[in-house]
PDB file of C-alpha atoms in Angstrom:
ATOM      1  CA  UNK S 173      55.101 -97.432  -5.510  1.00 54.00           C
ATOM      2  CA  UNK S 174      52.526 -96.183  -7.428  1.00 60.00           C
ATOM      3  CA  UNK S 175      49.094 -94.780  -6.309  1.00 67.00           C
ATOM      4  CA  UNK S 176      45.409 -95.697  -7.713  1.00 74.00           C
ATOM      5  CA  UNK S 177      43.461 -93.450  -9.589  1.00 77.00           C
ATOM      6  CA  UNK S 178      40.130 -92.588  -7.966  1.00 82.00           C
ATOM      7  CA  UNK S 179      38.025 -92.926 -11.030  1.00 81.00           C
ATOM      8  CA  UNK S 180      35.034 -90.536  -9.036  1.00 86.00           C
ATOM      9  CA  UNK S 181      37.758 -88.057  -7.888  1.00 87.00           C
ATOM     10  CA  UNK S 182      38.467 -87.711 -11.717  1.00 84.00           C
ATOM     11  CA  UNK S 183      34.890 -87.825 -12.990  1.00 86.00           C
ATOM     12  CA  UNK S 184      34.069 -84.718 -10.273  1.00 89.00           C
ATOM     13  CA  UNK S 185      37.064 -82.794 -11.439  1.00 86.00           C
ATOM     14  CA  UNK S 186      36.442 -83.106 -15.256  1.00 83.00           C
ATOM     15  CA  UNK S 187      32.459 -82.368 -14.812  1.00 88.00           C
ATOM     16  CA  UNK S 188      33.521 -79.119 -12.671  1.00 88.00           C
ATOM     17  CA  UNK S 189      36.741 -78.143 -14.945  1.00 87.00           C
ATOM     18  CA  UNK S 190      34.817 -78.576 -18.640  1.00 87.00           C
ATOM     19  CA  UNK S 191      30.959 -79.671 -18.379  1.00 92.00           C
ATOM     20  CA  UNK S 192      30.423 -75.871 -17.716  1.00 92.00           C
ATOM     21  CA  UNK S 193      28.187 -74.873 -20.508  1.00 93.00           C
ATOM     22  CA  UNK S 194      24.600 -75.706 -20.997  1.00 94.00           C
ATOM     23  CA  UNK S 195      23.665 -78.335 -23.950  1.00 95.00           C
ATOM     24  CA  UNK S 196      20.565 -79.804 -25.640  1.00 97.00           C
ATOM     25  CA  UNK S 197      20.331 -82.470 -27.351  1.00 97.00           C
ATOM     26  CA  UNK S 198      16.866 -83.280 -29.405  1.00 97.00           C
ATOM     27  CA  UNK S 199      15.758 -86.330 -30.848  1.00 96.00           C
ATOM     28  CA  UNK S 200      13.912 -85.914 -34.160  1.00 93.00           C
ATOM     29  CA  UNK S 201      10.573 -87.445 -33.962  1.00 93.00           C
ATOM     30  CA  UNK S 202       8.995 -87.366 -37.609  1.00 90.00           C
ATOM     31  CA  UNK S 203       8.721 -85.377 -41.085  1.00 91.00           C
ATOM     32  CA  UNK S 204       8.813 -81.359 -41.533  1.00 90.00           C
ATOM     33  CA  UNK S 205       5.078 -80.362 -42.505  1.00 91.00           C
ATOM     34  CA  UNK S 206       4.438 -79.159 -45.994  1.00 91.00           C
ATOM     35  CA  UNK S 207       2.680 -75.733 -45.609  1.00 89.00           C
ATOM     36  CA  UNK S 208       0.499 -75.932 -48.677  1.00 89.00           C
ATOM     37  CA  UNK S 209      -0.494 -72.549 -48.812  1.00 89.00           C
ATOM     38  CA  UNK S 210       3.271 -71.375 -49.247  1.00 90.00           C
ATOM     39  CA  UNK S 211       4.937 -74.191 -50.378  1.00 89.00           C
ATOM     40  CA  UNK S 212       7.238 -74.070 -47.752  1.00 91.00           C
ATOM     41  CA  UNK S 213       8.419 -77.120 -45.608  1.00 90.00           C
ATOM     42  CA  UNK S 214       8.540 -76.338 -41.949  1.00 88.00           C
ATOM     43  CA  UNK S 215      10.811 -77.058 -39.193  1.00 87.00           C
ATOM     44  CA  UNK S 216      11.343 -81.285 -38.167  1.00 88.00           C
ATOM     45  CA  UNK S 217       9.395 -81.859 -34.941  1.00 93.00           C
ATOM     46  CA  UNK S 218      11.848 -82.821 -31.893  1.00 94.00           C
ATOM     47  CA  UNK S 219      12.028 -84.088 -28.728  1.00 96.00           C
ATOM     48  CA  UNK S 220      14.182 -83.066 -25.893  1.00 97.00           C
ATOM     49  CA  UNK S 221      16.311 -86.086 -25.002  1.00 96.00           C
ATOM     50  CA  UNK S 222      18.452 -83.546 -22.482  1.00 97.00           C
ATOM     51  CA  UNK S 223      19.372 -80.005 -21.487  1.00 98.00           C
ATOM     52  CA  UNK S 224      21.691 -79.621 -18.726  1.00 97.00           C
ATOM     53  CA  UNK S 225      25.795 -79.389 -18.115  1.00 96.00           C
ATOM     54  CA  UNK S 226      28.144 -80.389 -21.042  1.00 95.00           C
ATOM     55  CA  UNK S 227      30.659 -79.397 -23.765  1.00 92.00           C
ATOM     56  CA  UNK S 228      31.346 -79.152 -27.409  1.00 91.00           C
ATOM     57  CA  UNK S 229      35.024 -79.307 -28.011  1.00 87.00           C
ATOM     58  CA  UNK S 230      36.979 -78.412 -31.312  1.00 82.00           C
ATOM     59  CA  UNK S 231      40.171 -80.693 -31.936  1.00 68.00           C
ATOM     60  CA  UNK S 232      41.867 -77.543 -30.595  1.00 51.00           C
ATOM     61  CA  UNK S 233      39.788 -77.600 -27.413  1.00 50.00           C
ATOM     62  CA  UNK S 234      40.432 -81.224 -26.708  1.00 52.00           C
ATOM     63  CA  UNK S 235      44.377 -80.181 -26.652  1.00 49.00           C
ATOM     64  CA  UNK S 236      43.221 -77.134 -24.243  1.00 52.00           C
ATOM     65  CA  UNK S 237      40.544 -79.663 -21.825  1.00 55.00           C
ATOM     66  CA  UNK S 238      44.278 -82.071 -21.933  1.00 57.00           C
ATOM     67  CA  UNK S 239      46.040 -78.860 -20.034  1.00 53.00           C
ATOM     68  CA  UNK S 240      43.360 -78.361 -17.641  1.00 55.00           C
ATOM     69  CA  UNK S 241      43.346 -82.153 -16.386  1.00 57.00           C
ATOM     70  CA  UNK S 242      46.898 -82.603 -17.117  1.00 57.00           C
ATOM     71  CA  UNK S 243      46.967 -85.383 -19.314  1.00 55.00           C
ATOM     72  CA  UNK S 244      46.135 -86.694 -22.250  1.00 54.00           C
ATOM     73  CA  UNK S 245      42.982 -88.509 -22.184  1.00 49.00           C
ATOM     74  CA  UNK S 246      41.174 -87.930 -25.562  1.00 53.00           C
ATOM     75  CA  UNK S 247      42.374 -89.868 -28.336  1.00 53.00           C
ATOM     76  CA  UNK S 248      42.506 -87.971 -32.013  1.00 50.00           C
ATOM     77  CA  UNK S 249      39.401 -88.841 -33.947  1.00 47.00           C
ATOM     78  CA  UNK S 250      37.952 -88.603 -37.327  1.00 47.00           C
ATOM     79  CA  UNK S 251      34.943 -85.743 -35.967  1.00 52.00           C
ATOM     80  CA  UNK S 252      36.441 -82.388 -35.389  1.00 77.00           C
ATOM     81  CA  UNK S 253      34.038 -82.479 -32.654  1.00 88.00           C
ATOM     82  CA  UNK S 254      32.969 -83.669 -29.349  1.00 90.00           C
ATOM     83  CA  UNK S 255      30.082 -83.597 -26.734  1.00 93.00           C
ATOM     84  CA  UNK S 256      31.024 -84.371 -23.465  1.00 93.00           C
ATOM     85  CA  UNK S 257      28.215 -84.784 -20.804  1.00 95.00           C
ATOM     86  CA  UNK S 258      28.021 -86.002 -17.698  1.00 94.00           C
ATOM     87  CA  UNK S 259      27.418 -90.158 -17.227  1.00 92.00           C
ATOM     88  CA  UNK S 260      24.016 -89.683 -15.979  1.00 92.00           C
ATOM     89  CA  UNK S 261      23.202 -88.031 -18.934  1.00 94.00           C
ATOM     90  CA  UNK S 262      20.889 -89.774 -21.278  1.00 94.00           C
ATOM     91  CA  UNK S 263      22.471 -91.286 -24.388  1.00 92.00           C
ATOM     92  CA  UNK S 264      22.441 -89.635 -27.798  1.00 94.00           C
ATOM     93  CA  UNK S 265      21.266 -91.352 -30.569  1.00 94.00           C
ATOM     94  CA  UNK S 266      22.307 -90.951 -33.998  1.00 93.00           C
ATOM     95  CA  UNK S 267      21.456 -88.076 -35.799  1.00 93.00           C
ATOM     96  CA  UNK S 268      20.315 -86.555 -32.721  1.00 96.00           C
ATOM     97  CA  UNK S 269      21.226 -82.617 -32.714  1.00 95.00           C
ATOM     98  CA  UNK S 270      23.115 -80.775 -30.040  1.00 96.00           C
ATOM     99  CA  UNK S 271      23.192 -77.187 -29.810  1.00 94.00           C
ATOM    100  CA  UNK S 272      25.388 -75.216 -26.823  1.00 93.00           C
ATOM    101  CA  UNK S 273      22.217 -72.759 -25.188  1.00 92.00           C
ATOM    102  CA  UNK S 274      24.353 -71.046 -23.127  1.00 90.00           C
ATOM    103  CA  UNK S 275      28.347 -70.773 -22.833  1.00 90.00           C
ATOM    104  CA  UNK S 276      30.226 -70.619 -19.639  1.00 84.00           C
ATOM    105  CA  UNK S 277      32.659 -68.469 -21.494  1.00 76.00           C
ATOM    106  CA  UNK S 278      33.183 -64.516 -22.455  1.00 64.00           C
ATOM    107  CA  UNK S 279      33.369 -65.846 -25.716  1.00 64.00           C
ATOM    108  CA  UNK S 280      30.709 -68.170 -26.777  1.00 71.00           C
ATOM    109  CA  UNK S 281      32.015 -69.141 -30.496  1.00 81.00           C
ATOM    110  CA  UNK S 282      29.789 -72.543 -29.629  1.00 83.00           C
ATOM    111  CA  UNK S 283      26.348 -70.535 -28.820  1.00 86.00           C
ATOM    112  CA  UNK S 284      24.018 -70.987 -32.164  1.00 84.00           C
ATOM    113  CA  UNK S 285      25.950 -73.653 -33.618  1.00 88.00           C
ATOM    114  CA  UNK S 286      23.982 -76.924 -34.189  1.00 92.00           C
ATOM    115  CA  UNK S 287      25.665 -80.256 -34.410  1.00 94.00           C
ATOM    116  CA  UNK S 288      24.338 -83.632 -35.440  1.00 94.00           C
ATOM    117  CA  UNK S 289      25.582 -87.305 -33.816  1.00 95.00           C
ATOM    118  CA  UNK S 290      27.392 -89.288 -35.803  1.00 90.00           C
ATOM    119  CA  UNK S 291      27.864 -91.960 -33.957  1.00 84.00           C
ATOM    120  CA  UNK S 292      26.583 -94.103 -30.360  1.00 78.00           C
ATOM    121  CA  UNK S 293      28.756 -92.201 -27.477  1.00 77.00           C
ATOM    122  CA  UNK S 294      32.172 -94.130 -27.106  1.00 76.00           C
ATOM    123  CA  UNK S 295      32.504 -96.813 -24.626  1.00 76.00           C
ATOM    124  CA  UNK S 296      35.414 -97.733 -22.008  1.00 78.00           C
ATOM    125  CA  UNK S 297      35.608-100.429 -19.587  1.00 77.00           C
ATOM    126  CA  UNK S 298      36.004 -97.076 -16.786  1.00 76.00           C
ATOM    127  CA  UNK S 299      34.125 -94.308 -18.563  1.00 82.00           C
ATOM    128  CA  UNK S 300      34.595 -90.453 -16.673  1.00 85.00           C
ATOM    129  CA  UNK S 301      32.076 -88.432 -19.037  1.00 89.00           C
ATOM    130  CA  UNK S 302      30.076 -89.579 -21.609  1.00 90.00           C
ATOM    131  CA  UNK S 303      31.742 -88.917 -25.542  1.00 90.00           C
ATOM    132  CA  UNK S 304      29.803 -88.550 -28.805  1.00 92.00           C
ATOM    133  CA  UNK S 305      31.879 -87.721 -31.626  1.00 90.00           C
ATOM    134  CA  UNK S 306      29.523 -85.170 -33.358  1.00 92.00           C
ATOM    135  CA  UNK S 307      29.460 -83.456 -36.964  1.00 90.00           C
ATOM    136  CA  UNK S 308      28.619 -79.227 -37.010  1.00 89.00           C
ATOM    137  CA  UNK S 309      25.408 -78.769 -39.659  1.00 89.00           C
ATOM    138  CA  UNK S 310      24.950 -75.297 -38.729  1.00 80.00           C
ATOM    139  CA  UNK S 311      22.351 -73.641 -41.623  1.00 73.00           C
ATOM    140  CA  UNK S 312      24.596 -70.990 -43.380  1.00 61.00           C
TER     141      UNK S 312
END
């Protein structure tokens, strides 16, 4: 006999376990200004679309957030990268950006890294945390 899964026993262990850093996500929301005295072209103008508990995971980190649950449960993609945040997170659009503001960990490799979405978050017919498949565009 086999037991059920209890889909909100899984979605509280995987938001405790890996949402543990804290994400933004802005929307941009129209064209950099041209500073005419200098020439220069300033920063985009955004919107905060969220801040609160999430992840960025590498294709390595996916393999490490598969130990911690203990099973597989992310499939290999084309994007090196993934945001997980919570369901009642608002949904990313594309080419939103996601930055990591603060890192759970001693070693926060993610902290000023930007990342842009590539594509709608991933749907499932029993979703646990959200998934947008996202592309790094940190300035050099």
């Amino acid at each position: 006999m086999t037991t059920g899964i209890d889909p909100d026993e899984v979605r509280r262990h995987l938001e405790s376990a890996l949402l543990v850093d804290t994400v933004r996500i802005t929307r941009p929301t129209g064209t950099a200004p041209l500073d005419p005295d200098t020439g220069l072209v300033g920063a985009v103008p955004v919107e905060a679309v969220y801040e609160g508990a999430g992840a960025v995971l590498s294709g390595h980190g996916q393999v490490t957030a598969e130990g911690i649950v203990g099973r597989q449960w992310l499939d290999d993609t084309v994007s090196w990268y993934r945001l997980l945040t919570p369901l009642g997170a608002p949904l990313p659009d594309r080419y939103d950006r996601v930055e990591v503001v603060a890192a759970h960990s001693g070693s926060p490799a993610t902290v000023g890294r930007i990342w842009q979405v590539l594509d709608p978050s991933e749907a499932s017919t029993v979703e646990l945390v959200r998934v947008t498949r996202l592309d790094e565009i940190t300035p050099p």
